Each structure stands twice: as C-alpha cells, then as structure tokens.
mmCIF file of C-alpha atoms and ligand atoms in Angstrom:
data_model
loop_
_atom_site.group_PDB
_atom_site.id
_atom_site.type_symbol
_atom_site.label_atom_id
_atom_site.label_comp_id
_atom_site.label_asym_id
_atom_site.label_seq_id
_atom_site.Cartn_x
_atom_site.Cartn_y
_atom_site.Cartn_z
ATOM 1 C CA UNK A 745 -64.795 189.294 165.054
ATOM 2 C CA UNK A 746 -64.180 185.794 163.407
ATOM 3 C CA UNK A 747 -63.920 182.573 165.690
ATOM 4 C CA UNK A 748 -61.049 180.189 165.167
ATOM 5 C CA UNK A 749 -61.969 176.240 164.834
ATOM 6 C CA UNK A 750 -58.744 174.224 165.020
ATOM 7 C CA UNK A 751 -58.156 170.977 162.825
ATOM 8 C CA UNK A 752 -56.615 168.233 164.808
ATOM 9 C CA UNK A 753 -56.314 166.129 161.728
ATOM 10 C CA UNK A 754 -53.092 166.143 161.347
ATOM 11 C CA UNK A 755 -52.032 165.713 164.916
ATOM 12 C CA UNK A 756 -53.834 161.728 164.171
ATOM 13 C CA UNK A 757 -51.401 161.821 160.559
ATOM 14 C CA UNK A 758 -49.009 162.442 162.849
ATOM 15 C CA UNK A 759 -50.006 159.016 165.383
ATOM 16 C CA UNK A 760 -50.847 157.071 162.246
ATOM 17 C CA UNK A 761 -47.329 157.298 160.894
ATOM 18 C CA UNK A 762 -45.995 154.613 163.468
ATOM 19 C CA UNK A 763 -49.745 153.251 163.763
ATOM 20 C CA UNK A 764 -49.187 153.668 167.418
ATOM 21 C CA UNK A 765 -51.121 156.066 170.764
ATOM 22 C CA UNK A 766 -49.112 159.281 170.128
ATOM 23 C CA UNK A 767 -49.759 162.168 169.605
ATOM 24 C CA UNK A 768 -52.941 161.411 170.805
ATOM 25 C CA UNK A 769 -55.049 164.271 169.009
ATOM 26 C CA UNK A 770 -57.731 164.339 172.148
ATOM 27 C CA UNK A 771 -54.846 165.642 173.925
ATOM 28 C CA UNK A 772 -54.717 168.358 171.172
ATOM 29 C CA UNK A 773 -58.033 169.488 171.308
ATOM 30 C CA UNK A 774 -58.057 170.155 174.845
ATOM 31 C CA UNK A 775 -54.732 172.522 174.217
ATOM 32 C CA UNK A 776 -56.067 174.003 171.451
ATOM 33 C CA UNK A 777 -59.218 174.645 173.687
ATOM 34 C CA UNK A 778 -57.020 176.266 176.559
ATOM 35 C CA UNK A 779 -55.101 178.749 174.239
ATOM 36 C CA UNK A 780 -58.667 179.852 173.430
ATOM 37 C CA UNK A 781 -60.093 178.436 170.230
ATOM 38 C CA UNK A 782 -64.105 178.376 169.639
ATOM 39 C CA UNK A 783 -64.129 175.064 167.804
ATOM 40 C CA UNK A 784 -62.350 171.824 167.518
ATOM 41 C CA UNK A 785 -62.452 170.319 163.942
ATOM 42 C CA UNK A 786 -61.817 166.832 163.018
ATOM 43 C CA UNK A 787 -62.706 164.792 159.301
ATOM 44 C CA UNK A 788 -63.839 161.371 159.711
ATOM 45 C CA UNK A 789 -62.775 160.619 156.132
ATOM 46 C CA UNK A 790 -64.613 157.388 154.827
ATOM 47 C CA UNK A 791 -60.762 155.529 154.683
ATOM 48 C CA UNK A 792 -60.031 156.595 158.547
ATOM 49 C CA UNK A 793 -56.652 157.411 156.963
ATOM 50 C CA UNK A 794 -56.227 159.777 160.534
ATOM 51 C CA UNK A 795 -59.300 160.392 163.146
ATOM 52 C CA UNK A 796 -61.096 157.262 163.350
ATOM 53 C CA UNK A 797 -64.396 156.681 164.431
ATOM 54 C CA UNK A 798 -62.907 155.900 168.584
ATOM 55 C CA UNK A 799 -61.013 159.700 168.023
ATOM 56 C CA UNK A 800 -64.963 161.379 167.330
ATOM 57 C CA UNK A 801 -66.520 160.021 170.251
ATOM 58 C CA UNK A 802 -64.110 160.719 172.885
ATOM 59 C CA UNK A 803 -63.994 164.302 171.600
ATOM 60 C CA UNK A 804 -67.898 164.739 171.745
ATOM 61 C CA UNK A 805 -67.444 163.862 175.331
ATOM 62 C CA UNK A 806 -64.497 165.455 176.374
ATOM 63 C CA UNK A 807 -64.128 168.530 174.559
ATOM 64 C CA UNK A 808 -66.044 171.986 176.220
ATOM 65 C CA UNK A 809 -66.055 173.910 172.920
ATOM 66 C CA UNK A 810 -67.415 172.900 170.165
ATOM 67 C CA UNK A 811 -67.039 169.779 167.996
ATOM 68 C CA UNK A 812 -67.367 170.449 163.726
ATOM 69 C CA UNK A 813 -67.386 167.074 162.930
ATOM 70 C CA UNK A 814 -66.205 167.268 158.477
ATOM 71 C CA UNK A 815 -67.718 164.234 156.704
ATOM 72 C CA UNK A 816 -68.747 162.877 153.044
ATOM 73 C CA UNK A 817 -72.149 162.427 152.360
ATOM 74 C CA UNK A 818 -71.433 158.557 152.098
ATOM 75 C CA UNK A 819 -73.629 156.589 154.066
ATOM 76 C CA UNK A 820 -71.779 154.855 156.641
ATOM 77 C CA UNK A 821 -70.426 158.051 157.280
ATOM 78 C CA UNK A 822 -73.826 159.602 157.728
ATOM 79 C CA UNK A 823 -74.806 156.996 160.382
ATOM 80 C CA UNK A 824 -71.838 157.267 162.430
ATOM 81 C CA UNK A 825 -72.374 160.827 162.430
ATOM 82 C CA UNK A 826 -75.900 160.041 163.767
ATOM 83 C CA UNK A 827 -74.868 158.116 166.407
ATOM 84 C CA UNK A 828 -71.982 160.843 167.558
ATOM 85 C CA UNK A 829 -73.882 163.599 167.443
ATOM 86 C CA UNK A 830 -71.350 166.507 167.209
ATOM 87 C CA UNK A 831 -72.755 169.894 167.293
ATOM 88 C CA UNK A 832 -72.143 170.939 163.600
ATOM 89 C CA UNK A 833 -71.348 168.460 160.544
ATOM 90 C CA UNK A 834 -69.441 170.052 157.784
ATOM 91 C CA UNK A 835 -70.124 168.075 154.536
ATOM 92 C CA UNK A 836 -67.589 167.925 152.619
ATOM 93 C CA UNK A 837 -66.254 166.241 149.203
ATOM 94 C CA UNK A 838 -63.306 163.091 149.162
ATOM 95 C CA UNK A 839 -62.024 161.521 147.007
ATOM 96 C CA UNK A 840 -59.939 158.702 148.291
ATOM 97 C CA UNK A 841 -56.752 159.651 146.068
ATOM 98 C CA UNK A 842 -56.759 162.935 147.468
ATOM 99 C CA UNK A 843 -54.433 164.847 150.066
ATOM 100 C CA UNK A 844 -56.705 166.861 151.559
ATOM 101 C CA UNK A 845 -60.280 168.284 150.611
ATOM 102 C CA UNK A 846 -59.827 169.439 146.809
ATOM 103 C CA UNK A 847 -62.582 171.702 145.984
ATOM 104 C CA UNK A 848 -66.188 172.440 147.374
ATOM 105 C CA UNK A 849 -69.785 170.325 147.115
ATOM 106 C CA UNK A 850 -71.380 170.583 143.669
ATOM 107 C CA UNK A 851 -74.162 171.567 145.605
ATOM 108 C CA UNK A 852 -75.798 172.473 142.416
ATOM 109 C CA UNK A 853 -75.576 168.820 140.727
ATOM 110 C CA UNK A 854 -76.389 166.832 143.664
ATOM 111 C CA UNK A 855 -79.117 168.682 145.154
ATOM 112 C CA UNK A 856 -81.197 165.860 146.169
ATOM 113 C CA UNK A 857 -79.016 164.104 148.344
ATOM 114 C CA UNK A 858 -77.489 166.950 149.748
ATOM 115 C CA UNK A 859 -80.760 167.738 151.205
ATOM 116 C CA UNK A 860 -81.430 164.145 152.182
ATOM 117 C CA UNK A 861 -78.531 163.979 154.215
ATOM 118 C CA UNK A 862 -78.942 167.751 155.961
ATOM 119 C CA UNK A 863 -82.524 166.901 156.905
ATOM 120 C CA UNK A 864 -81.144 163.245 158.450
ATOM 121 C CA UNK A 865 -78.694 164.711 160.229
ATOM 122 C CA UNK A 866 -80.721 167.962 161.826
ATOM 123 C CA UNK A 867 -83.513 164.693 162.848
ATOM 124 C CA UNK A 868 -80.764 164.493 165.167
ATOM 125 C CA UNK A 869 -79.771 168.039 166.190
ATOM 126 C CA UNK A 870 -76.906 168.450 164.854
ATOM 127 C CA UNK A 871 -76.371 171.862 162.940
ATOM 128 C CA UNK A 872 -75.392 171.572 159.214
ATOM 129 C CA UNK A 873 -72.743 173.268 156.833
ATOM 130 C CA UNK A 874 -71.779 172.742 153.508
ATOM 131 C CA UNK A 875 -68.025 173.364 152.193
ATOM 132 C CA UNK A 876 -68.739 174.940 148.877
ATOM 133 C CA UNK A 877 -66.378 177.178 146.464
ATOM 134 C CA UNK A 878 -66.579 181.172 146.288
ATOM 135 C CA UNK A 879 -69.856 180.604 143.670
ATOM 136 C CA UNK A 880 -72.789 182.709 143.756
ATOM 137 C CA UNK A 881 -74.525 179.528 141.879
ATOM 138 C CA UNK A 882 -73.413 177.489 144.891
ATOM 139 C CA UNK A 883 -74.371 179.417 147.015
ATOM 140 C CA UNK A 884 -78.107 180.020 146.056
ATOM 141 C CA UNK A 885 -78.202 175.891 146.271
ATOM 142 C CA UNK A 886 -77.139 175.401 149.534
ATOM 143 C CA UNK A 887 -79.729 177.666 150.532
ATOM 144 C CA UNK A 888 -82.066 175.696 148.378
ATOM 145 C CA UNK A 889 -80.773 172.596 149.723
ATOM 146 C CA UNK A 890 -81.767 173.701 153.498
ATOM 147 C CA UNK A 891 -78.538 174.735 154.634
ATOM 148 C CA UNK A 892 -78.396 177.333 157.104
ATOM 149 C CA UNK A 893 -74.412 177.425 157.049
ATOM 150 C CA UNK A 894 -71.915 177.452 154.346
ATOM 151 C CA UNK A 895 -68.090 177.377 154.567
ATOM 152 C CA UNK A 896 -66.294 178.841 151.620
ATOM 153 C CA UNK A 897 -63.300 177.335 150.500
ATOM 154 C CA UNK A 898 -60.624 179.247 150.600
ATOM 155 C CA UNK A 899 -57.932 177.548 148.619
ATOM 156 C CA UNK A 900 -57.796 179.180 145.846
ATOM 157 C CA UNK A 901 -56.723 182.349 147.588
ATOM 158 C CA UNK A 902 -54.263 180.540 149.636
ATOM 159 C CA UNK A 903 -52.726 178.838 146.416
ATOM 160 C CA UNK A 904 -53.117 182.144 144.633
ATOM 161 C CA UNK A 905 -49.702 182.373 142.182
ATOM 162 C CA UNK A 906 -49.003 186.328 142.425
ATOM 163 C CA UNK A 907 -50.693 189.677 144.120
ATOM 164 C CA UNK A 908 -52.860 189.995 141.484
ATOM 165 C CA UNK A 909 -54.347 185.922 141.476
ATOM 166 C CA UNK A 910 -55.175 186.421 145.506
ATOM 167 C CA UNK A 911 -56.776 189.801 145.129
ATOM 168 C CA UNK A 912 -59.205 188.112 142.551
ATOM 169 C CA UNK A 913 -59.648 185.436 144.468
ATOM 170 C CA UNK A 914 -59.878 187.373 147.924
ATOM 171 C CA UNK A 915 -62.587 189.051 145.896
ATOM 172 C CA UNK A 916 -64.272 186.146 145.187
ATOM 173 C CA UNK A 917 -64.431 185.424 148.890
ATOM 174 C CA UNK A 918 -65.285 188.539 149.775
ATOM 175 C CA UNK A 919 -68.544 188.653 147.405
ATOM 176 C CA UNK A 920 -69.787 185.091 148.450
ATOM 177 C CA UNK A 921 -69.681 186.175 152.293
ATOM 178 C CA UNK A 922 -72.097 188.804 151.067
ATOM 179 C CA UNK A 923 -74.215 186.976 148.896
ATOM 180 C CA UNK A 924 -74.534 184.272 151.509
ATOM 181 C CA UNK A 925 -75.012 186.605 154.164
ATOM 182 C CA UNK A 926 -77.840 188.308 151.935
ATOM 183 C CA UNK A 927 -79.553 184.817 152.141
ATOM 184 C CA UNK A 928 -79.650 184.671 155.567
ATOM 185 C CA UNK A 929 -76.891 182.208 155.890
ATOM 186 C CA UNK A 930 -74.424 181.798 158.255
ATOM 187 C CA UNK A 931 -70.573 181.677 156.361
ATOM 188 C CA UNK A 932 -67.774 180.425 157.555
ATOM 189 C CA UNK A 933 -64.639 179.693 156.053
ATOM 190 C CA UNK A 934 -61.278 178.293 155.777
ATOM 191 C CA UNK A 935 -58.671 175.939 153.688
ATOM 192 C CA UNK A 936 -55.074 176.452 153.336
ATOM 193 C CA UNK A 937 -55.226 179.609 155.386
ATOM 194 C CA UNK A 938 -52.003 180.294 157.704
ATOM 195 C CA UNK A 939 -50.204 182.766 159.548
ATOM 196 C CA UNK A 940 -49.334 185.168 156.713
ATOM 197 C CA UNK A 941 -52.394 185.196 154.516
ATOM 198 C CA UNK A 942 -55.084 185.120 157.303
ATOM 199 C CA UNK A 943 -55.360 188.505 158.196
ATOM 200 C CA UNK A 944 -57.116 189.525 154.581
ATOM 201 C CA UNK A 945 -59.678 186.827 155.276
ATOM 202 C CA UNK A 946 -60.552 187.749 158.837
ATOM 203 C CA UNK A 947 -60.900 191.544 157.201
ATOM 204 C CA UNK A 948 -63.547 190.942 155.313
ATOM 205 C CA UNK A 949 -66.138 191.013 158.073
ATOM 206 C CA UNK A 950 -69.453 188.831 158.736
ATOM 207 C CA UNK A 951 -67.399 185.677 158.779
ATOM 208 C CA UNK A 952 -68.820 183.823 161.622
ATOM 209 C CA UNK A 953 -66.318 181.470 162.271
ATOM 210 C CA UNK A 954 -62.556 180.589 159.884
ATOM 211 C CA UNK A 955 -61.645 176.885 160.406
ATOM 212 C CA UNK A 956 -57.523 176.053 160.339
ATOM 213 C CA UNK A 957 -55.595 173.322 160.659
ATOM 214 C CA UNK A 958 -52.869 172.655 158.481
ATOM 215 C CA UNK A 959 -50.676 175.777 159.399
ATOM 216 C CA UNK A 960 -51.117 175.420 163.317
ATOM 217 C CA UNK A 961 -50.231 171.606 163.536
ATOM 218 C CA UNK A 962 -46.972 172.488 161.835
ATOM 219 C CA UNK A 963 -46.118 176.096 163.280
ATOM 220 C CA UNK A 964 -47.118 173.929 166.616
ATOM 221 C CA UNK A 965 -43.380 171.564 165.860
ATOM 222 C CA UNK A 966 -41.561 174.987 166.660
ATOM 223 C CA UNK A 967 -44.177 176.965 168.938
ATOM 224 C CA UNK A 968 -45.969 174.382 170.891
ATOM 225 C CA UNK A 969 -49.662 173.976 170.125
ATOM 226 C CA UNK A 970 -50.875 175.856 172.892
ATOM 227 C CA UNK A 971 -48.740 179.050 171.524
ATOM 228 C CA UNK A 972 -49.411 178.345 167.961
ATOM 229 C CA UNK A 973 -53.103 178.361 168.655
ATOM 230 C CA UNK A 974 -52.748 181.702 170.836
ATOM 231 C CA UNK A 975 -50.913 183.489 167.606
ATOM 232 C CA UNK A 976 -53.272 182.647 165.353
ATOM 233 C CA UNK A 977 -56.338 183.578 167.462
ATOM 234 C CA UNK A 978 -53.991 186.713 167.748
ATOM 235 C CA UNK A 979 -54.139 187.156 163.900
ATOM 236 C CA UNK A 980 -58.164 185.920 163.029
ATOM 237 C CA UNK A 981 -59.403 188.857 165.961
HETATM 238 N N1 PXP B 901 -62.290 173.425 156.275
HETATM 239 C C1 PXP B 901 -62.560 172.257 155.627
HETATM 240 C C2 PXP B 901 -63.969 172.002 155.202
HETATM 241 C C3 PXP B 901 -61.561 171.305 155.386
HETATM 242 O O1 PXP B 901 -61.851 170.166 154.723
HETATM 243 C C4 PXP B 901 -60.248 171.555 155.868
HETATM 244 C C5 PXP B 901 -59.187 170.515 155.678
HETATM 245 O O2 PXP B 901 -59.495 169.378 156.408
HETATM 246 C C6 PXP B 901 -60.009 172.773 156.541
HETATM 247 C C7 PXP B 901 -61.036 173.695 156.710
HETATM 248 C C8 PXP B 901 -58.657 173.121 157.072
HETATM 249 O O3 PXP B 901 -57.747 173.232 156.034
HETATM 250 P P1 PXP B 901 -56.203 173.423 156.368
HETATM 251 O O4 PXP B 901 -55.733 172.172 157.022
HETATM 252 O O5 PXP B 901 -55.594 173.660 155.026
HETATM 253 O O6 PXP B 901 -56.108 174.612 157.287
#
C-alpha cells in the first residue's frame, strides 16, 4: 500500500497573493497530518516565490510526520537544507520561468554534482531522492549517483492527451518502478496526479510513497483540507 505525502505549496501561493499571514501553510500541514497523511511536502524554490526559508523550519519542528523537504541543487539552497535538516530532500530541477517542476534531473548529464550534493546532504542525515522521468537511463544514474530513492515523475501520464497516450505513459511508470526496484531503490512518485487518475498509479504496486499537492489544495476550496486529504488517502490505499 502506497503512502500519501501532501504538498502545502500552494496553501503559501495562496498567503503570498496578498503578501500577508494567511493561510498560514503550518496550519495545513498539521490538518493534512490529522486526516492521516505519511508526509508533508514543501519546495523551497531558490526565488521563495511560496514556502520561504521561516515556513521549513517551523515545519521541521512542528510537524509529527514526516518532512520531504523538494530543493534545486543550487548552493544556497543546499546549505539551508543543511542547516534544516528535514528527514528526506527531494532534488529537484527549476527553472525560475517555470510554473511548477517541468521535467525530471538529467541525472545522466550532471552526474558529478548530483552526487556531490547527495553525499553533503546524507553528512547530515538527511535521506536523499532524486525526481527523475520514467527512464531506464535515469534510472541506472541515480543509482550510480548514490541515490537510494527516486521519485518518478508522473506528468506525462497526468497530461496524457487520450486513453491510448496515458496507457503508454502509465507503462512507462509502471516499468521504471520495476527497474528501480530491481536496483534496490526505493521509488516514489507523483506530479500532476489527482482524484481521477490516481488510482492507476497506486495499482501498480512497490510504490513506497506518491507525493500530491496540486489536486488536494484545490479540491480542499470545496471539501476542506482535512476531508480532501481523507479522500485521497481513500483513493492511494
Ligand atoms: N513531486 C515533486 C518532486 C514535485 O516537484 C511536485 C510539485 O511541487 C509534486 C510532487 C506535486 O505535484 P502536484 O502539485 O502536481 O501534485
């Protein structure tokens, strides 16, 4: 059975629109903890354009779950990560003209500093993932690189145009599972998934944990968090 991590993001995009205290995504976390969740997820993006570095360290001390802390490689990052010390880093790609997290590491083309930063981080006990696409080729790197977990992005399943698109790309996901899972890794996964095309992911089996965010925040406007959070738990077991 596949945990749920929650992204609180957007509960802070939701605060920074009037640059003000509310909603005050600590708050969040500790609902989406009560419905049930195994994880709270936040990205520290390099910009702060949501959870800012004040947001990370009162949820390292307040939070009873979990805390997947999603970060660049980029320096500063890396050392406020250091100093936080969240139980898992998920390392991630931005771009600063970006939404939201476009596609996985190159793993593959930046295999030196990859490892540089998972060994700097683990130095201070903090467990390491990299967010890579459905890629065999990826996959094999990150286990190269030292990376005992991976998270496979899932977005081009949830942006799949037509049955035929997702079932490919469902595929996709379903064979990198394996292959990481033949390496001894740990897989997670997540990335556009919501309440309707969730349950195919969660089928596929020896997914340790699916990380959401997106969907909940804004089924949460009609639901309430806490029940948003329960009906998606609901759908991942
Ligand atoms: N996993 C990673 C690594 C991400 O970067 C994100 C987006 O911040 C998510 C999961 C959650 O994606 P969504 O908000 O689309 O559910």
């Amino acid at each position: 059975m596949a945990k749920l991590g929650v992204n609180i993001d957007h509960v802070a995009t939701l605060r920074q629109a009037r640059g003000g205290s509310e909603p005050d995504p600590i708050s969040a976390a500790l609902v989406c903890e009560k419905a049930g969740c195994d994880s709270i997820v936040a990205h520290l993006r390099e910009d702060r354009r949501h959870i800012n570095d004040s947001d990370v360290a009162k949820l390292k001390n307040i939070i009873k779950t979990r805390f997947n802390l999603e970060m660049s490689v980029n320096s500063g990052v890396v050392k406020a990560a250091m100093e936080i010390k969240p139980h898992q880093a998920t390392l991630v790609p931005e771009r600063r003209e970006e939404l939201t997290t476009e596609g996985g590491l190159d793993v593959l083309s930046n295999m030196r500093k990859i490892s540089e930063v998972i060994a700097k981080l683990e130095s201070c006990s903090i467990e390491v993932s990299l967010f890579i696409d459905p890629e065999e080729k990826q996959i094999e790197a990150s286990k190269k690189a030292g990376a005992k977990t991976i998270e496979i992005h899932t977005g081009k399943y949830a942006d799949a145009k037509g049955p035929d698109e997702a079932t490919r790309e469902l595929s996709a996901i379903s064979n990198a599972v394996k292959a990481g899972r033949r390496l001894g890794i740990t897989v997670n996964a997540g990335h556009g998934l919501n309440y309707k095309n969730v349950k195919a992911v969660a089928a596929i089996g020896e997914i340790e944990e699916l990380n959401i965010g997106h969907s909940i925040i804004s089924h949460s406007v009609f639901a309430g968090l806490e029940n948003a959070v329960k009906e998606m738990l609901a759908l991942v077991r």
